[in-house]
Coordinates of C-alpha atoms in Angstrom, one line a residue:
N1 CA -17.6 10.1 12.0
D2 CA -18.5 11.1 15.2
Y3 CA -15.8 14.2 15.6
A4 CA -16.4 14.6 19.9
H5 CA -15.1 10.6 20.2
N6 CA -12.5 10.3 17.4
V7 CA -10.8 13.1 17.9
M8 CA -8.2 14.1 20.8
P9 CA -9.4 16.8 23.3
G10 CA -7.8 20.0 22.7
G11 CA -5.1 20.7 24.7
C12 CA -3.3 17.2 25.3
T13 CA 0.1 17.3 24.0
A14 CA 2.2 14.1 24.1
W15 CA 4.3 16.4 27.3
P16 CA 4.4 16.2 30.6
V17 CA 4.7 18.9 32.5
A18 CA 5.2 20.0 36.5
T19 CA 1.8 21.5 36.8
G20 CA -1.6 19.9 37.5
S21 CA -4.5 19.5 35.1
V22 CA -7.5 17.0 34.3
R23 CA -10.2 17.6 30.7
T24 CA -12.9 15.4 31.7
G25 CA -15.3 14.2 28.5
G26 CA -13.9 14.3 24.4
I27 CA -12.9 11.6 23.0
L28 CA -14.4 8.7 26.0
P29 CA -19.0 9.1 26.3
T30 CA -18.8 9.1 30.3
S31 CA -19.5 6.0 31.8
G32 CA -22.7 7.2 34.2
G33 CA -20.5 5.8 37.3
L34 CA -17.5 6.8 39.1
K35 CA -14.4 5.7 38.5
T36 CA -11.5 7.1 40.0
M37 CA -8.4 8.2 37.8
R38 CA -4.9 9.2 40.1
T39 CA -2.0 11.0 38.7
V40 CA 1.5 12.0 39.1
F41 CA 3.0 15.8 38.7
F42 CA 5.8 18.0 39.9
P43 CA 5.6 21.1 41.9
G44 CA 7.6 23.8 40.5
S45 CA 6.9 26.0 43.7
S46 CA 4.2 25.7 46.9
N47 CA 1.7 27.0 45.5
A48 CA 0.9 25.1 42.3
T49 CA -2.6 25.0 41.2
Y50 CA -4.0 21.3 40.5
S51 CA -7.8 22.4 38.0
V52 CA -10.0 20.1 36.1
E53 CA -11.7 20.9 33.7
N54 CA -15.2 19.4 32.8
G55 CA -16.6 19.4 28.7
R56 CA -14.9 19.4 25.6
N57 CA -17.1 17.5 23.0
G58 CA -20.9 16.5 24.2
P59 CA -21.3 16.1 28.2
G60 CA -18.8 16.5 30.5
A61 CA -17.8 14.1 33.5
A62 CA -18.2 15.5 36.9
V63 CA -16.2 15.8 39.6
T64 CA -17.0 14.7 43.0
R65 CA -13.8 14.6 45.0
I66 CA -10.5 15.6 44.4
R67 CA -7.2 14.3 47.1
V68 CA -4.1 15.8 46.7
Y69 CA -1.5 14.3 48.8
R70 CA 2.3 15.3 49.3
V71 CA 5.4 12.4 48.9
K72 CA 7.2 12.9 51.3
G73 CA 11.3 12.3 50.7
G74 CA 9.6 11.9 47.2
L75 CA 9.3 9.1 45.0
P76 CA 11.1 5.9 44.5
A77 CA 13.4 5.3 40.9
L78 CA 12.3 2.4 38.9
R79 CA 14.8 0.3 38.4
L80 CA 14.9 -0.8 34.9
P81 CA 17.6 -4.7 33.8
K82 CA 20.5 -4.4 31.4
T83 CA 19.0 -3.5 28.0
E84 CA 20.0 -1.8 25.0
R85 CA 16.8 -0.2 24.5
T86 CA 16.5 3.2 25.0
Y87 CA 13.7 4.6 27.1
A88 CA 12.4 8.7 27.0
N89 CA 10.6 11.0 27.0
H90 CA 10.5 14.3 25.3
C91 CA 10.3 18.0 26.3
E92 CA 9.8 20.4 24.1
R93 CA 11.5 23.1 26.3
P94 CA 11.5 22.1 30.3
L95 CA 11.4 25.4 31.7
F96 CA 8.6 27.1 29.5
H97 CA 6.6 23.2 30.6
Q98 CA 7.6 24.9 34.3
W99 CA 8.8 22.6 35.5
G100 CA 11.7 25.1 37.6
T101 CA 8.7 28.3 38.3
Q102 CA 10.1 27.3 42.0
F103 CA 12.0 30.9 41.6
N104 CA 9.5 32.8 41.2
P105 CA 5.6 31.2 40.3
R106 CA 4.5 34.5 38.8
L107 CA 6.6 34.7 36.1
S108 CA 4.0 33.7 33.5
D109 CA 4.5 33.5 29.3
Y110 CA 5.4 37.3 29.1
A111 CA 8.8 37.4 30.8
R112 CA 9.0 33.9 29.4
G113 CA 12.8 35.2 28.5
D114 CA 13.9 36.8 31.8
F115 CA 12.7 33.3 33.5
E116 CA 14.9 31.2 30.5
R117 CA 17.6 32.6 31.6
S118 CA 18.7 32.3 35.4
W119 CA 19.9 29.2 36.8
A120 CA 17.8 29.3 40.1
A121 CA 15.2 28.1 37.5
A122 CA 17.1 25.8 35.5
Y123 CA 18.5 23.6 38.2
A124 CA 15.0 23.9 40.1
A125 CA 14.2 22.5 36.0
A126 CA 16.5 19.6 35.8
A127 CA 16.5 18.6 39.0
N128 CA 12.5 17.9 38.7
R129 CA 12.8 16.5 35.2
V130 CA 16.1 14.1 36.8
R131 CA 12.8 12.4 39.3
Y132 CA 10.6 12.6 36.7
L133 CA 12.8 10.4 34.7
R134 CA 13.9 7.9 37.2
Y135 CA 10.0 7.5 38.8
A136 CA 9.2 6.6 35.3
G137 CA 11.2 4.3 34.3
H138 CA 13.1 6.6 31.3
N139 CA 17.0 6.2 30.5
A140 CA 16.8 9.4 28.4
A141 CA 14.9 12.0 27.9
V142 CA 15.1 14.0 24.8
E143 CA 14.8 17.9 25.8
G144 CA 15.4 21.1 23.4
V145 CA 18.0 22.8 22.4
Y146 CA 16.6 25.2 19.6
M147 CA 12.8 25.3 19.3
Y148 CA 11.6 27.7 16.1
R149 CA 14.0 30.4 16.7
E150 CA 15.4 29.9 19.7
L151 CA 17.1 28.8 23.7
F152 CA 20.3 28.5 21.8
P153 CA 22.1 30.9 22.6
T154 CA 24.0 32.2 20.7
E155 CA 25.3 35.3 18.8
S156 CA 25.2 34.3 15.3
G157 CA 21.9 35.7 14.8
E158 CA 20.2 31.7 14.5
S159 CA 18.6 32.4 17.7
L160 CA 16.6 35.3 19.9
N161 CA 19.2 34.6 22.6
T162 CA 22.1 35.7 22.3
D163 CA 23.4 35.4 25.9
R164 CA 26.3 33.0 26.4
S165 CA 26.4 33.0 29.5
F166 CA 23.2 31.2 30.8
N167 CA 23.1 27.6 29.5
F168 CA 20.3 24.9 30.4
F169 CA 20.9 22.4 28.5
W170 CA 24.8 22.8 29.6
L171 CA 23.5 22.1 32.3
A172 CA 21.0 19.0 32.4
A173 CA 23.4 16.7 30.3
R174 CA 25.2 17.8 34.0
L175 CA 22.9 16.9 36.4
Y176 CA 21.2 13.9 33.0
A177 CA 24.6 12.0 33.3
R178 CA 25.2 11.6 37.0
N179 CA 21.8 9.6 36.8
G180 CA 22.3 7.0 33.7
I181 CA 19.9 9.2 31.6
R182 CA 21.2 10.1 28.5
L183 CA 20.1 13.1 26.0
F184 CA 19.6 14.1 23.1
P185 CA 19.0 17.4 21.9
C186 CA 15.8 18.8 20.2
F187 CA 16.1 20.4 16.8
E188 CA 12.9 22.1 15.3
Y189 CA 13.6 25.3 13.7
L190 CA 11.7 27.5 11.8
R191 CA 12.5 30.7 10.9
A192 CA 16.2 31.7 12.3
P193 CA 15.9 35.7 12.7
Q194 CA 19.0 36.8 10.7
L195 CA 16.7 35.3 7.3
A196 CA 15.0 39.1 8.2
L197 CA 17.8 40.5 7.0
S198 CA 18.1 38.6 3.6
P199 CA 17.6 40.1 0.4
R200 CA 15.1 37.4 -0.8
S201 CA 12.9 37.9 2.9
G202 CA 10.9 40.5 1.9
V203 CA 10.3 39.1 -2.6
S204 CA 6.9 40.0 -3.7
N205 CA 5.5 37.0 -5.5
R206 CA 4.9 39.9 -8.4
E207 CA 9.0 39.9 -8.6
I208 CA 8.5 36.2 -8.1
A209 CA 5.9 35.4 -10.7
A210 CA 8.4 37.8 -13.3
G211 CA 11.1 36.4 -12.4
T212 CA 13.1 39.2 -11.3
A213 CA 13.3 37.7 -7.8
R214 CA 12.6 34.9 -5.7
G215 CA 11.8 34.2 -2.5
L216 CA 12.8 32.7 0.7
Y217 CA 9.7 30.1 1.0
H218 CA 7.9 27.4 -1.0
V219 CA 5.8 28.4 -3.7
D220 CA 2.4 26.7 -4.7
A221 CA 1.1 26.8 -8.8
T222 CA -0.8 30.0 -8.6
G223 CA 3.0 32.1 -7.8
R224 CA 1.9 32.7 -4.5
Q225 CA 4.3 32.2 -1.7
R226 CA 2.9 29.7 1.3
A227 CA 4.0 31.4 4.8
S228 CA 2.3 30.5 7.6
Y229 CA 2.9 30.2 11.3
M230 CA 5.5 32.8 12.2
N231 CA 6.9 33.4 9.0
S232 CA 7.2 29.4 8.7
G233 CA 6.9 27.9 5.0
L234 CA 10.8 28.4 4.1
N235 CA 12.2 26.1 1.2
F236 CA 15.3 24.1 2.2
Q237 CA 16.4 23.8 -1.4
V238 CA 16.9 27.4 -1.3
P239 CA 21.2 27.6 -0.4
E240 CA 20.3 30.1 2.0
V241 CA 17.3 28.4 4.1
W242 CA 19.9 25.3 4.1
A243 CA 22.5 27.4 5.4
S244 CA 20.9 28.4 8.4
V245 CA 19.6 25.1 9.2
T246 CA 23.9 23.4 8.8
N247 CA 25.1 26.1 10.7
L248 CA 22.5 25.8 13.3
V249 CA 22.8 21.9 13.8
R250 CA 27.1 22.4 14.0
E251 CA 27.4 25.4 16.5
I252 CA 25.0 22.9 18.3
Y253 CA 27.5 19.6 17.8
L254 CA 30.5 22.0 18.8
R255 CA 28.9 23.4 21.5
Y256 CA 27.7 19.2 22.5
N257 CA 29.2 16.7 21.5
A258 CA 31.5 16.6 24.1
L259 CA 28.8 16.5 26.7
P260 CA 29.2 12.2 27.5
N261 CA 25.5 11.1 27.2
V262 CA 24.4 12.8 24.6
E263 CA 23.8 10.7 22.4
G264 CA 23.0 12.7 18.7
L265 CA 20.3 15.4 17.6
F266 CA 16.0 14.8 17.3
A267 CA 15.2 16.3 14.6
V268 CA 12.1 17.4 14.0
S269 CA 10.5 18.3 10.1
G270 CA 7.7 18.9 7.6
M271 CA 5.0 20.3 8.7
W272 CA 6.3 25.0 10.1
W273 CA 9.5 22.5 10.8
L274 CA 12.6 22.1 8.2
P275 CA 14.0 20.4 6.3
G276 CA 10.0 19.4 4.9
Y277 CA 7.6 19.8 2.3
P278 CA 5.2 22.7 4.3
Y279 CA 1.7 22.2 5.4
T280 CA -0.9 23.5 7.1
G281 CA -5.0 23.3 7.6
K282 CA -5.4 25.3 4.0
Y283 CA -3.2 23.5 2.5
D284 CA -1.1 19.8 1.6
V285 CA 2.1 19.4 0.8
D286 CA 1.6 18.7 -2.6
D287 CA 0.5 22.1 -3.3
V288 CA 3.5 23.9 -3.3
G289 CA 7.0 22.7 -4.2
F290 CA 7.2 24.9 -7.8
D291 CA 9.3 27.6 -7.3
D292 CA 11.8 28.5 -9.3
D293 CA 14.8 26.8 -7.0
S294 CA 12.8 23.6 -6.1
I295 CA 12.5 22.6 -9.8
E296 CA 16.2 23.9 -11.0
A297 CA 17.9 21.2 -8.4
F298 CA 14.8 18.3 -9.6
E299 CA 16.2 18.7 -13.8
R300 CA 19.1 18.9 -11.9
E301 CA 19.3 15.7 -10.8
T302 CA 16.9 13.6 -12.8
G303 CA 18.0 15.3 -16.1
I304 CA 13.7 15.3 -16.7
R305 CA 13.4 18.7 -18.5
L306 CA 9.9 20.6 -17.8
G307 CA 10.6 23.7 -20.9
T308 CA 8.6 25.4 -18.2
G309 CA 11.0 28.5 -18.8
T310 CA 11.2 31.3 -15.2
T311 CA 9.2 33.4 -16.2
G312 CA 5.8 34.5 -17.1
A313 CA 3.1 33.2 -13.6
V314 CA 1.5 30.9 -16.1
R315 CA 4.9 28.8 -15.6
F316 CA 4.0 27.3 -12.2
S317 CA 0.1 26.1 -13.5
R318 CA 2.5 24.3 -16.1
R319 CA 4.8 22.9 -14.0
K320 CA 1.9 21.2 -11.3
E321 CA 0.6 19.5 -14.4
L322 CA 3.5 18.1 -15.5
L323 CA 5.0 17.2 -11.8
H324 CA 1.4 15.8 -11.1
G325 CA 0.7 13.8 -13.7
K326 CA 3.5 12.5 -16.5
Y327 CA 6.8 12.7 -14.4
S328 CA 4.3 12.8 -10.3
R329 CA 6.8 9.0 -9.9
E330 CA 10.2 10.8 -10.9
W331 CA 8.2 14.4 -8.9
H332 CA 7.6 12.2 -6.2
A333 CA 10.8 10.0 -6.0
W334 CA 12.8 13.1 -5.8
R335 CA 11.2 14.8 -3.6
S336 CA 11.2 12.1 -1.2
E337 CA 15.9 11.0 -1.9
N338 CA 16.4 14.6 -1.6
L339 CA 14.5 14.8 1.4
K340 CA 15.6 12.0 3.0
R341 CA 19.9 14.1 1.4
H342 CA 18.5 16.7 3.9
L343 CA 17.8 15.1 6.8
E344 CA 21.6 12.5 7.0
E345 CA 23.6 15.7 6.1

């Protein structure tokens, strides 16, 4: 395997941003000739920067000439024929991705909280997004409404944002509706701040092994809790965790369902996000799920009794042995159906 030519270059995402950048090299070798690359970007500020970086893995391309043009009067909208199909673009954080920095181009990551509470920046961001979506011929958009543990304004403690007087998604929905753009609120739940107050939040691996307490996280075959990036790795089989997820979804529904162009929820699940089974570079989805909550749910819903008890560290490795051996088919079928049921809920 040629690593240099078979992996996406670092920093590549499926999300367009308002600032412009190009990275050469990476998954494709250089041709040795001269090529022209044309990009369109939507600066949120007159101080916008367009940068070109040379090289990734292997030799990088050289930049011989850069021309920057400003289109007077804005770009035209691409006219789509009448269709039932949805052509959408996903942007996790429109404000964070600099679509509206004309309000204050000096604001950066550390000031994101103050920046995203600005109506001026919000209007500029939504307007730039509309320009991009119409130019690209999209009739829908997936915009972040709850990202990891923030953005959605609520006083419930399920989000870091408590200022209900600022609501970017509401503003964007109004502007999108006027331009015939349907909207899907994007839900990426990692861990709500409110769960830090749970008695289960500080449970140790030793307590879990002894069976004297249960935690919030998935557990591996050694009895170790698998917390990951930003304290992700929560176990959606834990009633308290799942209640946090559904409470947020319910509140988002009540807040935005009346908007005429909101089509439905776009939920990202798996890896860090709930509902789903966590996986990172250090462990896979099959390496977790041996906690008492998950096993009780499996036994209750399938009628299979593993007989591993609820005390002693050896029960976790014994569960893995049974669930990856004798009951492998039943275990994986149950996990799939159980996850599907949670998503439907």
